[in-house]
Coordinates of C-alpha atoms in Angstrom, one line a residue:
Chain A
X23 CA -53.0 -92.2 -114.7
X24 CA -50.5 -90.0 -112.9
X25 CA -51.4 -86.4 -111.5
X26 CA -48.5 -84.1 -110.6
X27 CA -48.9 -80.9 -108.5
X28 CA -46.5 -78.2 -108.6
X29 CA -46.8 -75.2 -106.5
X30 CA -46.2 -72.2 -106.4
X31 CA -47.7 -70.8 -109.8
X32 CA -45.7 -67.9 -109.2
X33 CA -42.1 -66.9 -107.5
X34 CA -40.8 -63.7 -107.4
X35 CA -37.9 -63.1 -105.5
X36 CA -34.4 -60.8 -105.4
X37 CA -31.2 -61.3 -106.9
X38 CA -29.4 -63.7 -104.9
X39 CA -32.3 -65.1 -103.0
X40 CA -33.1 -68.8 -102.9
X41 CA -35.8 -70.2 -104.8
X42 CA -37.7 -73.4 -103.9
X43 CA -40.4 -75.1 -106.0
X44 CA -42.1 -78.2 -104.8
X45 CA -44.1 -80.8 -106.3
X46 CA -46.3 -84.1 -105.6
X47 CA -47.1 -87.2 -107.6
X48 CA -49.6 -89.6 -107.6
X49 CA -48.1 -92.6 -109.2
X50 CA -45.8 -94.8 -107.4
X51 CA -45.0 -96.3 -109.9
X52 CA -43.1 -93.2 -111.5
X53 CA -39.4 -93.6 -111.3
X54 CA -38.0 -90.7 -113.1
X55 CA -38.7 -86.8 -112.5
X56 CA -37.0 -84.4 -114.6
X57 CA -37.2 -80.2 -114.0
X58 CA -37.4 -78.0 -117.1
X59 CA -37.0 -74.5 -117.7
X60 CA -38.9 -72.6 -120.6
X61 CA -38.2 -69.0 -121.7
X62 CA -40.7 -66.9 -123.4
X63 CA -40.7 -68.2 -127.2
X64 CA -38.4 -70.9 -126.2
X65 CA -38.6 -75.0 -126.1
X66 CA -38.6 -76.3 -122.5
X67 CA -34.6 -77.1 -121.8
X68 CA -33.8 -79.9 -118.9
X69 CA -32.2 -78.2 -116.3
X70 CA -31.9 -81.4 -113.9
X71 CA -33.3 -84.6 -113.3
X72 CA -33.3 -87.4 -111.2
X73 CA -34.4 -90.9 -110.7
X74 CA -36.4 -92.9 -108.1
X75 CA -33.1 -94.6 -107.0
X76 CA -31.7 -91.6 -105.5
X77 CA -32.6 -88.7 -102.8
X78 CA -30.5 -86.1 -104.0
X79 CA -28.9 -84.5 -106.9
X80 CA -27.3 -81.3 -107.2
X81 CA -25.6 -79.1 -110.7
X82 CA -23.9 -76.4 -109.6
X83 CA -26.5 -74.0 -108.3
X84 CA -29.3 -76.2 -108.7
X85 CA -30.6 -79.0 -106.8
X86 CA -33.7 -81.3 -106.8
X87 CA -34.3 -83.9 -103.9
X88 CA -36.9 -86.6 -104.1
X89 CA -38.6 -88.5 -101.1
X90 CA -40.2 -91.4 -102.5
X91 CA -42.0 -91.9 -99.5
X92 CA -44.4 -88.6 -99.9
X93 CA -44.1 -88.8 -103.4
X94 CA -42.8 -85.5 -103.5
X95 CA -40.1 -84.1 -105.1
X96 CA -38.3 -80.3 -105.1
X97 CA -36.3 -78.0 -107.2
X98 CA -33.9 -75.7 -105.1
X99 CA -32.0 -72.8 -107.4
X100 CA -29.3 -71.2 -105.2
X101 CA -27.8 -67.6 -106.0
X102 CA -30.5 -66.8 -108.4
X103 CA -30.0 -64.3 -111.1
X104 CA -32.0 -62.4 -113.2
X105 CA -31.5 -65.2 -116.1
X106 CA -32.8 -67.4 -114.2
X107 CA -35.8 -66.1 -115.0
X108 CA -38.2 -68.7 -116.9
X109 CA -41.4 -70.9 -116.0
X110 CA -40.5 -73.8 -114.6
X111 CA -41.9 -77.3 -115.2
X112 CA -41.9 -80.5 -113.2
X113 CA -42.7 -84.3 -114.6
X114 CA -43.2 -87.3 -113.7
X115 CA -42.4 -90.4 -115.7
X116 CA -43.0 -94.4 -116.0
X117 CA -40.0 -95.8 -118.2
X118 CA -40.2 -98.6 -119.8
X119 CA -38.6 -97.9 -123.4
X120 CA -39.5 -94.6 -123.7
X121 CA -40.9 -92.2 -121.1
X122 CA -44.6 -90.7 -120.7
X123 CA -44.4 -87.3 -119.0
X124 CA -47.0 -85.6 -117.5
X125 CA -46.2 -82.1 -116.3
X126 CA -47.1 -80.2 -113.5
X127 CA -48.6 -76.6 -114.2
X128 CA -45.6 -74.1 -114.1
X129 CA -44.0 -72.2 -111.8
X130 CA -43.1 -68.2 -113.0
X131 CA -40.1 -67.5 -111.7
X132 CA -39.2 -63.6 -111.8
X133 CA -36.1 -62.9 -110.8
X134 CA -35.7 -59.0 -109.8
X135 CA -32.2 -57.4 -110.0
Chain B
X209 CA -25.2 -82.8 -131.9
X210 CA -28.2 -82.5 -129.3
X211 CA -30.3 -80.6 -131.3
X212 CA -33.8 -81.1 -132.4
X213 CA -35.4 -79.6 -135.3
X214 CA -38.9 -79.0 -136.9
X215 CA -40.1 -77.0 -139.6
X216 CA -41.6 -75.1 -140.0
X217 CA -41.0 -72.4 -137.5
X218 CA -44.7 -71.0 -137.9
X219 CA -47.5 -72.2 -139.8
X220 CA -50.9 -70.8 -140.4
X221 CA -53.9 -73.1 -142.1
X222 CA -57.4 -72.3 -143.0
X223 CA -59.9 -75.5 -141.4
X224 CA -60.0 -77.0 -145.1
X225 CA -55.9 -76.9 -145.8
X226 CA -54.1 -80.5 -145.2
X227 CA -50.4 -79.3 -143.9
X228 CA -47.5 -81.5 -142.5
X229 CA -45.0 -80.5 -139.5
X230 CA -41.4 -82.4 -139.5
X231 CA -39.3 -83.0 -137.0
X232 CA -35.5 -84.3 -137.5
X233 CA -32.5 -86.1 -134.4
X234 CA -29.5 -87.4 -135.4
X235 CA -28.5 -88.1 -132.0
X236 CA -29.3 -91.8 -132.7
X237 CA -32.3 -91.5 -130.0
X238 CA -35.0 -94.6 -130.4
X239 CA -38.0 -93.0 -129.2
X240 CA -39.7 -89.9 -130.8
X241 CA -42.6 -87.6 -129.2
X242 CA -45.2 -85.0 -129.9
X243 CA -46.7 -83.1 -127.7
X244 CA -49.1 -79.9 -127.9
X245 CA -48.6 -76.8 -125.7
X246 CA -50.9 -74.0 -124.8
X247 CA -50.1 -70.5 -124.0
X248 CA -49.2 -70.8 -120.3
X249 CA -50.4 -74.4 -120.1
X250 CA -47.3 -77.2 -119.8
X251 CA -47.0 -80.0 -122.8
X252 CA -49.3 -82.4 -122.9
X253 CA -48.7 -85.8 -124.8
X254 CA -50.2 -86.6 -127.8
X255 CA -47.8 -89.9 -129.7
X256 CA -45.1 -91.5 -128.8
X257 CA -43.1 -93.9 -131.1
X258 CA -40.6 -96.3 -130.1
X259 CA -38.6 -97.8 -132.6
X260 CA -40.3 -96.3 -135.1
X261 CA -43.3 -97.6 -133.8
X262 CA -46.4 -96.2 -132.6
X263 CA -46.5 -96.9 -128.9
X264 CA -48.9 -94.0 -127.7
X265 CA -52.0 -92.5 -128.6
X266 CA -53.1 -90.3 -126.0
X267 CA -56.9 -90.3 -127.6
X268 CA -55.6 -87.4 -130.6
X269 CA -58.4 -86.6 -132.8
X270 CA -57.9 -88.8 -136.1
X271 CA -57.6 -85.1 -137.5
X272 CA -54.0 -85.0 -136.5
X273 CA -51.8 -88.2 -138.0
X274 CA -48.6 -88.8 -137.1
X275 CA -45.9 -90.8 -138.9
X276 CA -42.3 -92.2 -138.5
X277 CA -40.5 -92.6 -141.6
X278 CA -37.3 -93.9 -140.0
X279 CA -35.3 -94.0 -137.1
X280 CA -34.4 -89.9 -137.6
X281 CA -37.7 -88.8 -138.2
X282 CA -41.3 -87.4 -137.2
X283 CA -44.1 -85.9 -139.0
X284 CA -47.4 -84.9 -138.0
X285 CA -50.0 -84.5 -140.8
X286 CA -52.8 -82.4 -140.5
X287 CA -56.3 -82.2 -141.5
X288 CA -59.9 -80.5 -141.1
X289 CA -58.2 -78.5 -137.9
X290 CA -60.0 -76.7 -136.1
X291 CA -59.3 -73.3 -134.6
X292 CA -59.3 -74.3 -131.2
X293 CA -55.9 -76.8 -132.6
X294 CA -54.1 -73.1 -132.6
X295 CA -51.3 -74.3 -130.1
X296 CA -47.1 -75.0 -130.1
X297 CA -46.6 -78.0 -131.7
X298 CA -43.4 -79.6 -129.7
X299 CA -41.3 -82.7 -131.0
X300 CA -38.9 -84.5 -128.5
X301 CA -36.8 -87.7 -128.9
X302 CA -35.1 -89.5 -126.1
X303 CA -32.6 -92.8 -126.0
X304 CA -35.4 -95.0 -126.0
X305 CA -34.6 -98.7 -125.2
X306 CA -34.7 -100.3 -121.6
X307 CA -30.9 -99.6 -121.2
X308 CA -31.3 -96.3 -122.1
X309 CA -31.2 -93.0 -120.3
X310 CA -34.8 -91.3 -119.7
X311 CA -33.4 -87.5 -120.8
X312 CA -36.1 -86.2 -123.5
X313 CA -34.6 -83.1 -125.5
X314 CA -37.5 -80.9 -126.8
X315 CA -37.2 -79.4 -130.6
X316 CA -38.5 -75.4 -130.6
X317 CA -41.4 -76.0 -132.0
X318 CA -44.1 -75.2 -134.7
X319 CA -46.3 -72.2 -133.6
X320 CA -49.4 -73.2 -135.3
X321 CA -52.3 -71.0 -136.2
X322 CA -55.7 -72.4 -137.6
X323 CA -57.8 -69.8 -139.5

């Protein structure tokens, strides 16, 4: 089955400061790789996705690029604010109908003002 | 309407109890999901129906029973838990279908405690 990877565990950085969060699948068959943000108490919210078609996608301050190649895939967060504040959670998905995630571990995110 | 619901919010069972959690879309999506989270652990899979179909059983303890009444909704029945069950209990739904989009919208959840 697939395996994803996501590292780091932790992030802390300062107001305004880039964040980058990186993970690896195992699957090649995986054609769909979402990125979801989950507050304390809260459901996990897609923030941004992208599929095995394209290299890039970008939402205003937040970007995820995908290189099929090395089965690897990012989340870049731009400008960061002290909302941005969450764990972070990257999947990886087969579709065929409905999609199987499986998730990598978190990333904690702490934004400082 | 993007919203998912379940109910309840929090439920607490002794091992013996038999409860149910319920999960609702009217966002016409054709695939339903539960999944189980631990504190500080990402979801992990447990059913998936499609169509109102079961489709995936990621090896659940026959303890836990799910069921899909129609198109709009999801219930989990559950039985003889154990303590060690104590987890979120998360509902999503997606599009579903082969010409559908892949976005899966998570419900908040039923903190569940087992006593």
């Amino acid at each position: 089955g697939e395996n994803v990877e996501q590292h780091p565990s932790t992030l802390s950085v300062q107001e305004g400061d880039s964040a980058v969060i990186k993970c690896t699948y195992s699957d090649s068959a995986s054609n769909y790789f979402p990125w979801y943000k989950q507050e304390l108490g809260k459901r996990p919210q897609l923030i941004i996705d992208i599929r095995s078609n394209v290299g890039e996608k970008k939402d205003q301050r937040i970007a995820v690029t995908l290189n099929k190649t090395a089965k690897h895939f990012s989340l870049h967060i731009t400008e960061t604010q002290p909302e941005d504040s969450a764990v972070y959670f990257c999947a990886a998905s087969r579709n065929s109908g409905y999609s199987t995630l499986t998730f990598g571990k978190g990333t904690m995110l702490l934004v400082s003002p | 309407d993007t919203e998912v619901t379940q109910t309840p919010k929090h439920l607490v069972m002794g091992m013996t109890n038999k409860k149910s959690l319920k999960c609702e879309q009217h966002m016409g999506h054709r695939a339903m999901y539960w999944y189980k989270q631990k504190a500080k652990k990402p979801p992990e899979l447990m059913f998936v129906y499609s169509y109102e179909k079961l489709s995936i059983n990621e090896s659940v303890p026959s303890r836990f029973s799910p069921e899909c009444p129609n198109s709009s909704l999801l219930n989990l029945h559950l039985h003889a838990l154990q303590p060690e069950d104590s987890a979120l209990y998360l509902c999503a739904s997606s599009q579903g279908g082969n010409r559908g989009t892949y976005e899966q919208y998570f419900g908040p959840g039923t903190r569940l405690t087992v006593t």
